[in-house]
Coordinates of N, CA and C in Angstrom, one line a residue:
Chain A
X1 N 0.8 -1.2 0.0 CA 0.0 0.0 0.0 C 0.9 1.2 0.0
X2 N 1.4 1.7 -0.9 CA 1.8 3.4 -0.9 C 1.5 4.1 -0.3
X3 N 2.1 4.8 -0.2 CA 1.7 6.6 0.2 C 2.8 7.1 1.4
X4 N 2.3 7.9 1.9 CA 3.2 8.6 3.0 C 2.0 8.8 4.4
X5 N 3.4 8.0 5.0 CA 2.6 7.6 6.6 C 3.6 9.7 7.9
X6 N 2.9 9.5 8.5 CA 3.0 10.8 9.2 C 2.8 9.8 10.7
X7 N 3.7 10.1 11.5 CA 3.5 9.9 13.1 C 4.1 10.7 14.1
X8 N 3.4 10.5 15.2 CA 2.3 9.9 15.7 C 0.9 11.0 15.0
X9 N -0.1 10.6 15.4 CA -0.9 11.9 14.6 C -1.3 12.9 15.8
X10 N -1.2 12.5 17.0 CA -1.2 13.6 17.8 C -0.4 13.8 18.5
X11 N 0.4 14.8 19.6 CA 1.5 14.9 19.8 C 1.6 15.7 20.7
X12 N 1.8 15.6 22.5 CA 1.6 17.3 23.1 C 3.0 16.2 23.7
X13 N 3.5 18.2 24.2 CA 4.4 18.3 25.0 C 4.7 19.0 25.3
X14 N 5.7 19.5 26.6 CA 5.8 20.9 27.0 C 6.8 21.7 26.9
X15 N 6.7 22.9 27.0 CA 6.9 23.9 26.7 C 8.7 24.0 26.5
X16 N 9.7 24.1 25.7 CA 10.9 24.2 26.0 C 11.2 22.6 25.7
X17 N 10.6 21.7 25.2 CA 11.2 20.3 24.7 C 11.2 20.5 23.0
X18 N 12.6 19.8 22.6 CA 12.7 19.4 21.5 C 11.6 18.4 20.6
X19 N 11.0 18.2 19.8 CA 10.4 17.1 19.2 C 10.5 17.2 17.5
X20 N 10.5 15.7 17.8 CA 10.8 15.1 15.9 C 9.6 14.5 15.4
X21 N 9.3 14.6 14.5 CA 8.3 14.2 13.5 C 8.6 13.5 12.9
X22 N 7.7 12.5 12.4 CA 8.4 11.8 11.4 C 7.6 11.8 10.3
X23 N 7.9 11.3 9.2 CA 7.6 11.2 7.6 C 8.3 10.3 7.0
X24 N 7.6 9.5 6.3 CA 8.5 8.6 5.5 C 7.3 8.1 4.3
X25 N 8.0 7.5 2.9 CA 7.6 7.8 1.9 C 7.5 6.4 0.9
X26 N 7.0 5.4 0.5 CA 7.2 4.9 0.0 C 6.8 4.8 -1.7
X27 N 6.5 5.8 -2.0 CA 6.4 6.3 -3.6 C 7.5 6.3 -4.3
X28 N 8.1 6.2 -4.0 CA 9.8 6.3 -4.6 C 10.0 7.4 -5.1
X29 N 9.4 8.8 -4.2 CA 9.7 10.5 -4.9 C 10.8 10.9 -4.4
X30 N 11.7 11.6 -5.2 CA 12.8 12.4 -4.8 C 12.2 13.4 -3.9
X31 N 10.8 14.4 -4.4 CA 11.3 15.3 -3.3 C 10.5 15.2 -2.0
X32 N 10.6 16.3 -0.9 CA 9.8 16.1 0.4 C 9.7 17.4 0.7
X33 N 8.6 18.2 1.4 CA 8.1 18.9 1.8 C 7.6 18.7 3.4
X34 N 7.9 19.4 4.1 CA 7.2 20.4 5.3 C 6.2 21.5 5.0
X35 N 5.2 21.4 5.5 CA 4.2 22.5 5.7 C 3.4 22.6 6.7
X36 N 3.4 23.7 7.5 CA 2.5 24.3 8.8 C 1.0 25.1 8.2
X37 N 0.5 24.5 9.0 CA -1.3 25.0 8.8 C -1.4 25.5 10.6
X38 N -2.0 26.6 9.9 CA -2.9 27.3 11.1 C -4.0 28.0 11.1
X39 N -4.7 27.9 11.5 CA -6.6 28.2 11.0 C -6.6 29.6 9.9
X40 N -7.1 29.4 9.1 CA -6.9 30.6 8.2 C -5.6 31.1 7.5
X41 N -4.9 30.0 7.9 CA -3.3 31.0 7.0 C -3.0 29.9 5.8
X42 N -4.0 28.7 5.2 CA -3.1 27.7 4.3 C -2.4 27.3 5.2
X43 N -1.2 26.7 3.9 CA -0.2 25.7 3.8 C 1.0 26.9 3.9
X44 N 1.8 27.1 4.8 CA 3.2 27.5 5.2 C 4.2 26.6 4.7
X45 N 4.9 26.5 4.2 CA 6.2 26.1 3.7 C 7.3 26.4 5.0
X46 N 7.8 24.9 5.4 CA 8.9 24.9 6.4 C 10.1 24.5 5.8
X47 N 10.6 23.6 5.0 CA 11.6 22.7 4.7 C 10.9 22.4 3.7
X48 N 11.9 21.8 2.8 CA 11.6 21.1 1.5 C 13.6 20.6 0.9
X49 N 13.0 19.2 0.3 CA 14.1 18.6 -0.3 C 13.9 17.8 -1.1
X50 N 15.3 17.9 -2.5 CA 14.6 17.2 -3.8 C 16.2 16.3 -4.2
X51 N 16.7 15.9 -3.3 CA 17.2 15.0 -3.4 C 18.0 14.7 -1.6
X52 N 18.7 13.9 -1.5 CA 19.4 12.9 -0.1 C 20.4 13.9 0.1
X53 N 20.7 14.0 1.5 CA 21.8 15.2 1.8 C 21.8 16.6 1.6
X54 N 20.3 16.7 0.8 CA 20.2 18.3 1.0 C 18.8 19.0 0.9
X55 N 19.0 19.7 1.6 CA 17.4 20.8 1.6 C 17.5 21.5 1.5
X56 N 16.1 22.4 1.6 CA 16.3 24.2 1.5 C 15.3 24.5 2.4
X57 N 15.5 25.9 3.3 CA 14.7 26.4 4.2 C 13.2 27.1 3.0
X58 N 12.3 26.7 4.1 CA 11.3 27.1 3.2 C 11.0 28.9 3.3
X59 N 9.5 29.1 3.6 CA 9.3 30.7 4.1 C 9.4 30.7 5.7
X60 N 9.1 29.4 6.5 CA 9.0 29.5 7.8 C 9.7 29.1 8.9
X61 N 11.6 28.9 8.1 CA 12.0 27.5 8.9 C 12.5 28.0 10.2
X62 N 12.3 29.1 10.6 CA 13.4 29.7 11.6 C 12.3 28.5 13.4
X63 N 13.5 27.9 13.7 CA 13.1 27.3 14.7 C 12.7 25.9 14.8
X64 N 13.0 25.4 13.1 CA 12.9 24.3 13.0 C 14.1 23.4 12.3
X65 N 14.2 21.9 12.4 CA 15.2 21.8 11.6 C 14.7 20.3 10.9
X66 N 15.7 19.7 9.8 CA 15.5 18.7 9.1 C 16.3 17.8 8.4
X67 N 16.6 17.0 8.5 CA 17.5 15.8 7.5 C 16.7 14.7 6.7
X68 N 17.5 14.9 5.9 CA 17.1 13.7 4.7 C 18.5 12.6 4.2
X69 N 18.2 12.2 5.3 CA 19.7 10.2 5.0 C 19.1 9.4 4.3
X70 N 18.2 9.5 4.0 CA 17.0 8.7 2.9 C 16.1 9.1 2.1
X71 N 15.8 8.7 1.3 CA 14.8 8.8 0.1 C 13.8 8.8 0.7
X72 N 13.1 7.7 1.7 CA 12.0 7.4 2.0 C 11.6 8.4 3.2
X73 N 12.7 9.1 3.7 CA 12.3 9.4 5.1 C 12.9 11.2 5.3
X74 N 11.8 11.7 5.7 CA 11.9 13.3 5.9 C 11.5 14.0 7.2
X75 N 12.6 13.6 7.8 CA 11.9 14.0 9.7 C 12.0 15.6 9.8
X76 N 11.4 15.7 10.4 CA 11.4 17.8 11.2 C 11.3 17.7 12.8
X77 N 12.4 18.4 13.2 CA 12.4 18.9 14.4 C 11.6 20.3 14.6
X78 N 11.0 20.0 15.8 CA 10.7 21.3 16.2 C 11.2 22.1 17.6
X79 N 12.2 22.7 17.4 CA 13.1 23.1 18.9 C 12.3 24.1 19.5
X80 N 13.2 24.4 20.3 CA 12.4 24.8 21.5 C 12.6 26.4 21.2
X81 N 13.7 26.9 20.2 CA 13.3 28.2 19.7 C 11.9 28.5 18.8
X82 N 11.1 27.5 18.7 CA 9.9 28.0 18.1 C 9.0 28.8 18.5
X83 N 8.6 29.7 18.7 CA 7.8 30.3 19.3 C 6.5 30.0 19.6
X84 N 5.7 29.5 18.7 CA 4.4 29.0 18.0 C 4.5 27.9 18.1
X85 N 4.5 26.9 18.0 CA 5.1 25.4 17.9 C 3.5 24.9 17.6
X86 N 2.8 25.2 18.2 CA 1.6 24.4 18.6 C 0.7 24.4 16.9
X87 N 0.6 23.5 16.0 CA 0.1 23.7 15.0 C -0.2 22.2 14.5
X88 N -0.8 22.1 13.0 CA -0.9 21.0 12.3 C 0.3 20.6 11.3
X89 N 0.9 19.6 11.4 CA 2.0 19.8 10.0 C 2.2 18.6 9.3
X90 N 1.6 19.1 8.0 CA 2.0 17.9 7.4 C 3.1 17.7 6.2
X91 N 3.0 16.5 5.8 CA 4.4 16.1 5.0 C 3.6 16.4 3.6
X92 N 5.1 15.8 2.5 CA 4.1 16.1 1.3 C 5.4 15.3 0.3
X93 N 5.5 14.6 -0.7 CA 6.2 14.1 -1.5 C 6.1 14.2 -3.1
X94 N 6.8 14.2 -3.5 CA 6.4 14.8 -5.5 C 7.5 14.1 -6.0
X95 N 7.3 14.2 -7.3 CA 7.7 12.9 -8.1 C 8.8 14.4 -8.9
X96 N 9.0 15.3 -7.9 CA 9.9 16.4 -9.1 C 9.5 17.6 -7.9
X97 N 9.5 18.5 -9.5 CA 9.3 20.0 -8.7 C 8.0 20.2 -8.2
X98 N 8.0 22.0 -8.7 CA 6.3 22.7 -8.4 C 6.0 21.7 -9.7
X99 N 6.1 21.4 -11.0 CA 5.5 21.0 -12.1 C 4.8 19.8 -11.8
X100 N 4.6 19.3 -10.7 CA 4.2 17.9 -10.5 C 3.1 17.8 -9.1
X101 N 2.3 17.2 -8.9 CA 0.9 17.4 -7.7 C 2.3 16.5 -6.7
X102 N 1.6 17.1 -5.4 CA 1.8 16.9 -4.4 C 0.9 15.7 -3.4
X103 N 1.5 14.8 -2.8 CA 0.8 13.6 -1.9 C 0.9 14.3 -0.7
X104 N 0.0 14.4 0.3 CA 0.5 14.5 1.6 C 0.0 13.7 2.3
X105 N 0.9 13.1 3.6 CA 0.1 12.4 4.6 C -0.4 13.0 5.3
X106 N -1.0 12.1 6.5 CA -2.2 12.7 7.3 C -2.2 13.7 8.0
X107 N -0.6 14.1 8.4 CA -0.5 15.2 9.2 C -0.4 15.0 10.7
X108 N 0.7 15.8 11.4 CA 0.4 15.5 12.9 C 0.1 17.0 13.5
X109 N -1.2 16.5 14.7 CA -1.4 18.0 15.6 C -0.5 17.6 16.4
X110 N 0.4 18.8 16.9 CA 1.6 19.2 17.7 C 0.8 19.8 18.7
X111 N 0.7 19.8 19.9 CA 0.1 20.8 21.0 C 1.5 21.1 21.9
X112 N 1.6 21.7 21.8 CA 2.8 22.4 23.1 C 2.0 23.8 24.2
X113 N 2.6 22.5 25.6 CA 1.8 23.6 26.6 C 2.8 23.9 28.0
Chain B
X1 N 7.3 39.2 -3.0 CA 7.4 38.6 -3.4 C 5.9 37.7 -4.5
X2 N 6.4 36.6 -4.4 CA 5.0 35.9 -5.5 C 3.8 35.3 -4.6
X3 N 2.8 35.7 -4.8 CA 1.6 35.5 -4.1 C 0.6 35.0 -4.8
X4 N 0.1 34.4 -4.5 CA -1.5 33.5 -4.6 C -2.9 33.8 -4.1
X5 N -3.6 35.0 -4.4 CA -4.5 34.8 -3.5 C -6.3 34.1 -4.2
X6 N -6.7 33.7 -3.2 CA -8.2 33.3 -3.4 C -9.2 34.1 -2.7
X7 N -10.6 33.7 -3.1 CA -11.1 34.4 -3.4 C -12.7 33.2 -3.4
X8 N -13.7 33.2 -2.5 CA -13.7 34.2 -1.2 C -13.3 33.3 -0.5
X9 N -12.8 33.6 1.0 CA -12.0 32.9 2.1 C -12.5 32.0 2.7
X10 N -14.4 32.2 2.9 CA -15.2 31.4 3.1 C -17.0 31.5 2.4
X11 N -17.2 30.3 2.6 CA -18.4 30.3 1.3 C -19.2 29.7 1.9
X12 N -20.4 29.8 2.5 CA -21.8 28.7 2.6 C -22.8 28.5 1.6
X13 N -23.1 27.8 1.5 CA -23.8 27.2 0.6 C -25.3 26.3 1.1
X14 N -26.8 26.3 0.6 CA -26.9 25.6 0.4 C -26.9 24.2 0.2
X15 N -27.2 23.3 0.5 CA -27.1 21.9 -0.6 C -28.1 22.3 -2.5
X16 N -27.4 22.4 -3.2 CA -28.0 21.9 -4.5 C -27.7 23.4 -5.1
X17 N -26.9 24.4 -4.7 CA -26.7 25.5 -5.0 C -25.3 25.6 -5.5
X18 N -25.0 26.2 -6.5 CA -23.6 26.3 -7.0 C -22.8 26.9 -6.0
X19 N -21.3 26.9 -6.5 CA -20.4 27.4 -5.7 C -18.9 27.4 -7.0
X20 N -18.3 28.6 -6.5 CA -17.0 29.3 -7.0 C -16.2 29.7 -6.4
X21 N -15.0 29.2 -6.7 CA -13.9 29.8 -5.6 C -12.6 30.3 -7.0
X22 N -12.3 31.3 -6.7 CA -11.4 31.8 -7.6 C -9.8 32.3 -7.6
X23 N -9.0 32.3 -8.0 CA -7.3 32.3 -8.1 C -7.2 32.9 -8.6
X24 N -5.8 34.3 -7.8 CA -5.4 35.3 -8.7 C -3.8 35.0 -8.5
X25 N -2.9 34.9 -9.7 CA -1.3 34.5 -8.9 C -0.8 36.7 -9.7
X26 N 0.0 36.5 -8.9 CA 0.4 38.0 -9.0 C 1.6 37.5 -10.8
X27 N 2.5 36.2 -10.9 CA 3.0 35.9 -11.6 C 2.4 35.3 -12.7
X28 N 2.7 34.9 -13.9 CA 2.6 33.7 -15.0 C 2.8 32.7 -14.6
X29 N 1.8 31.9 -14.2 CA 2.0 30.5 -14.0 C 2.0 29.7 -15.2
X30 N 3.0 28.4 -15.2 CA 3.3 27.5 -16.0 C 2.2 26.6 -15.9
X31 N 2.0 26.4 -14.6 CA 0.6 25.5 -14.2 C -0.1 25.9 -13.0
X32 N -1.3 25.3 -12.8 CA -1.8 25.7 -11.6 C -2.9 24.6 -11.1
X33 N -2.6 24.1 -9.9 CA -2.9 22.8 -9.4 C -3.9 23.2 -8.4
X34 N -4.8 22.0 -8.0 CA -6.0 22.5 -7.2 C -6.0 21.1 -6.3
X35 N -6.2 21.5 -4.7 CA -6.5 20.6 -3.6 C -7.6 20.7 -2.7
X36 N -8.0 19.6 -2.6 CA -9.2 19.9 -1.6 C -8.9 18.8 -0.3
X37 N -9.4 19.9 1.0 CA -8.6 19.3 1.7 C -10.0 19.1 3.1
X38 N -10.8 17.7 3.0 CA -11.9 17.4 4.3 C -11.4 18.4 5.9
X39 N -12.7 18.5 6.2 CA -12.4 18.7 7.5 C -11.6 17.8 8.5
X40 N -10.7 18.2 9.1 CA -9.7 17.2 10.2 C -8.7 16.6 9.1
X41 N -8.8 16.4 7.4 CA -7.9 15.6 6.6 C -6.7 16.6 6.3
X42 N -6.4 15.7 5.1 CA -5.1 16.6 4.7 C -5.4 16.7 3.2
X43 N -4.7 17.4 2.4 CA -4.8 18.2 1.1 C -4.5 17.0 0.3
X44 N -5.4 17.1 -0.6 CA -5.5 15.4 -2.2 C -6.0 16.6 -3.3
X45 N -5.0 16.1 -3.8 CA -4.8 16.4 -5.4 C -6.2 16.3 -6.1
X46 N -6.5 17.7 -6.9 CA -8.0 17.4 -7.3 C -7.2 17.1 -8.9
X47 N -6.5 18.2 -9.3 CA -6.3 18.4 -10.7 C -5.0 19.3 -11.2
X48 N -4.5 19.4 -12.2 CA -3.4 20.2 -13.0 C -3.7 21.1 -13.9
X49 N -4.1 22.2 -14.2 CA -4.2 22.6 -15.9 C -2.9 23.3 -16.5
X50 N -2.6 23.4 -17.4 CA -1.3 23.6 -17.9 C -1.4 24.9 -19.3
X51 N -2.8 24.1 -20.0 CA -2.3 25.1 -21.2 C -3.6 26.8 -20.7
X52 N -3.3 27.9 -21.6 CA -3.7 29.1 -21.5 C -5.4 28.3 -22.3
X53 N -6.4 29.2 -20.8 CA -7.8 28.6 -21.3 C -8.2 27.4 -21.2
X54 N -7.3 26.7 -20.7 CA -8.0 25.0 -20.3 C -8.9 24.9 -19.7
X55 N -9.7 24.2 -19.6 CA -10.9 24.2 -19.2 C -11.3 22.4 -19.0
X56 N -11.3 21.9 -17.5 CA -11.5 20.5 -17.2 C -12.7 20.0 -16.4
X57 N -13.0 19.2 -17.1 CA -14.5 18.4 -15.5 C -14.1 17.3 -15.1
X58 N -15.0 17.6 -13.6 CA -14.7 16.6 -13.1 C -16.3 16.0 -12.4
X59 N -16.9 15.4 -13.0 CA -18.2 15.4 -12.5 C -19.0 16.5 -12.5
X60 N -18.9 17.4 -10.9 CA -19.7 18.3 -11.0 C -18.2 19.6 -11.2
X61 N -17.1 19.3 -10.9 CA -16.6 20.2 -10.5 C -15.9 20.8 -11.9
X62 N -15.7 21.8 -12.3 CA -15.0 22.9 -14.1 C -14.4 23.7 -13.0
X63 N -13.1 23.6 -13.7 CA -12.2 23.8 -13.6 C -11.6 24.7 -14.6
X64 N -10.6 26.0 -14.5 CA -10.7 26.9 -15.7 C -9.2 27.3 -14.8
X65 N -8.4 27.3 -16.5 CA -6.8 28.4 -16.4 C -7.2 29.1 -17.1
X66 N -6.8 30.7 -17.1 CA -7.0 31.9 -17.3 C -6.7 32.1 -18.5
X67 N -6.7 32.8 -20.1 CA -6.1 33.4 -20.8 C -4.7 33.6 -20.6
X68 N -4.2 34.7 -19.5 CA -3.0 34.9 -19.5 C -2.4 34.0 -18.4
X69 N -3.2 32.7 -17.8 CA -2.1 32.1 -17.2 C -1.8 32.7 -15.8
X70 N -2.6 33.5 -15.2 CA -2.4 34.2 -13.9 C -3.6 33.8 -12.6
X71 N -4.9 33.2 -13.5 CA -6.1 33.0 -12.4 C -6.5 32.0 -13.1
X72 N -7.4 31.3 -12.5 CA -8.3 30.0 -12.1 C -9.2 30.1 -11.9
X73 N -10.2 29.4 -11.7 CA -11.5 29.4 -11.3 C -11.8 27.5 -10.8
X74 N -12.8 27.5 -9.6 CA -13.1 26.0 -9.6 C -14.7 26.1 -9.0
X75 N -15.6 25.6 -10.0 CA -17.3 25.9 -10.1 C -17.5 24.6 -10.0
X76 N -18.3 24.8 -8.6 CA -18.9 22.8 -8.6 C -20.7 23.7 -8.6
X77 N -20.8 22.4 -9.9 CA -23.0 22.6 -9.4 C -23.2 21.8 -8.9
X78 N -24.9 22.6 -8.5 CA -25.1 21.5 -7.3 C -24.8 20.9 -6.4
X79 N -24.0 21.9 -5.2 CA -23.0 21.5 -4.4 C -24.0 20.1 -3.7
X80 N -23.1 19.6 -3.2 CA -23.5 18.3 -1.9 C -22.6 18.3 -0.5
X81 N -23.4 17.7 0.5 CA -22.8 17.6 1.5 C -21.0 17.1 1.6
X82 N -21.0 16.6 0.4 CA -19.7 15.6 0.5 C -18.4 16.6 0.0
X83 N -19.0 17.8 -0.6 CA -18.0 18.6 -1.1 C -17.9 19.6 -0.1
X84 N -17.9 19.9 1.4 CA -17.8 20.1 2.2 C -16.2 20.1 2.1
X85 N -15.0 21.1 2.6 CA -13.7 21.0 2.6 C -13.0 22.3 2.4
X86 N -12.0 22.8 2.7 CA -11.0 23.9 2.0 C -10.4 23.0 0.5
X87 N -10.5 24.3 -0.5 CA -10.4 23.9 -1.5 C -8.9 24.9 -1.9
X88 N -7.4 24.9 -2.7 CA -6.5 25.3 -2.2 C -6.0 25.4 -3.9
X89 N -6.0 26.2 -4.7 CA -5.1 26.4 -5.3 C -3.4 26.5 -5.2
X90 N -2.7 25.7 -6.4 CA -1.3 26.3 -6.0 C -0.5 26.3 -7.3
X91 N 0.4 27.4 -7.3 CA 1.2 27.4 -8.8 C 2.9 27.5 -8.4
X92 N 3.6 26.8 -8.9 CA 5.0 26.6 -9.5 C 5.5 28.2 -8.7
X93 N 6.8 28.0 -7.7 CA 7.4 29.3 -7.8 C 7.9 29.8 -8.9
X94 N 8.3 30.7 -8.9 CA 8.6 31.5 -10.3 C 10.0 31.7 -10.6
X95 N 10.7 31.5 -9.1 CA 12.1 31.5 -8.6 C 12.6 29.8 -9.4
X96 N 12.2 29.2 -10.0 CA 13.1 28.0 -10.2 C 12.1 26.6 -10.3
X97 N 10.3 26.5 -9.7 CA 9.5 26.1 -9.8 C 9.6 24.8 -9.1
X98 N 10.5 25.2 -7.5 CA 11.1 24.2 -7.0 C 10.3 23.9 -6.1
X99 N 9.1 24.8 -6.0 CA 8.3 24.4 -4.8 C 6.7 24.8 -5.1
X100 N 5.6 24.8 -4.6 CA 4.4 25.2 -4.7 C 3.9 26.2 -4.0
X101 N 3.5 27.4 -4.5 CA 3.3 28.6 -3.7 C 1.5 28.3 -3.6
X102 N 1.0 28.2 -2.4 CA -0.5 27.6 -2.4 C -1.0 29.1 -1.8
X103 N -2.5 29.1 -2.5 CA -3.5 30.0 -1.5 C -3.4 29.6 -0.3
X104 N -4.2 30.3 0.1 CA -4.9 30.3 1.5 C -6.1 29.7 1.5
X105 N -6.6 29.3 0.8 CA -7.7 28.2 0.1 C -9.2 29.2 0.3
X106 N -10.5 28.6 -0.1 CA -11.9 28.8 0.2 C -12.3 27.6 0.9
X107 N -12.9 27.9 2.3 CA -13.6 26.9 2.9 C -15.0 26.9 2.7
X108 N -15.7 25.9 2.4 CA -16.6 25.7 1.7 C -17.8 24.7 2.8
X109 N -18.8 25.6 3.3 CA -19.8 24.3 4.3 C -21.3 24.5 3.2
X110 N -21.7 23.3 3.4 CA -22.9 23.3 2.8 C -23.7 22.6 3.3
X111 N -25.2 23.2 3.9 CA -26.2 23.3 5.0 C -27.2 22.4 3.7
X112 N -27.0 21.3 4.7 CA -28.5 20.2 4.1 C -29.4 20.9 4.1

């Protein structure tokens, strides 16, 4: 069964802890995407990568961070410099660039209190 | 920088009444992709259009790229309860088309 799995889907923790996300991909797409939703604002761009060993900050990365050691797998940290932290975020995978539709998984709510 | 906006932010509807949600990119898009995304879900690929004037169905839902390539349109008749969702346009950055610059979508409720 394909697609891109997102865990855990809900997620709280407090205030000043680090936390990792996970994403992982089994479509065999080069690239990966991060994006933050917050009621009324869309899809935010955090991270994005379109090949292993490298990424690019998206419009919102300040406070977040990300590696890609694999094709399959695109984790995001959310440190504790985030200010906001508390949001929905989900992943997203493409067979290329913007030229190509995007998959996303389910997404995880982050609650930080 | 390049922007996306839509148009209107939120829409009620009816059941069995039309509905339009519309796309303005401040740039020339190459393409311009459309998502609809359920309440509590996450964003699924509705569609792509590519050439100047395309025009696509989907059942109930037409779909329209602009003349010059800068706005969209997405007209479902006869809405139903099931099209209930934010609906999210998005076009190619213009910087290198490395990523997807998305609306802010139209959320869309429709009263049985």
């Amino acid at each position: 069964d394909g697609g891109i799995t997102q865990s855990p889907k809900y997620l709280f923790r407090k205030e000043g802890q680090n936390v990792t996300l996970s994403c992982e991909q089994n479509l065999n797409h080069d690239a990966m995407y991060w994006y933050r939703q917050d009621p009324g604002q869309g899809l935010r761009l955090i991270y994005y990568s379109h090949i292993v060993n490298d990424f690019q900050k998206g419009d919102i990365a300040e406070g977040y961070s990300v590696s890609r050691e694999k094709k399959e797998s695109f984790p995001l940290t959310v440190t504790s410099a985030q200010k906001n932290p508390t949001a929905f975020y989900l992943c997203a995978s493409s067979n290329g660039n913007g030229l190509y539709e995007q998959y996303f998984g389910p997404g995880t709510r982050l609650t930080v209190t | 920088g390049q922007q996306v906006m839509q148009i209107p932010q939120y829409q009620h509807v009816q059941e069995g009444e039309d509905f339009t949600t519309y796309c303005n990119s401040s740039t020339t898009l190459s393409n311009i992709q459309w998502y609809k995304q359920r309440p509590g879900g996450h964003p699924v690929f509705l569609i792509q259009l590519v050439k100047s004037g395309e025009v696509k169905k989907q059942k109930r839902l037409t779909f329209q790229f602009g003349e010059a390539k800068k706005n969209s349109s997405l007209h479902i008749t006869a809405t139903q309860t099931t099209d209930v969702g934010t609906y999210f346009c998005a076009g190619p950055w213009k910087g290198g088309s490395e990523k997807l610059v998305f609306g802010k979508g139209t959320k869309l409720t429709v009263n049985p």
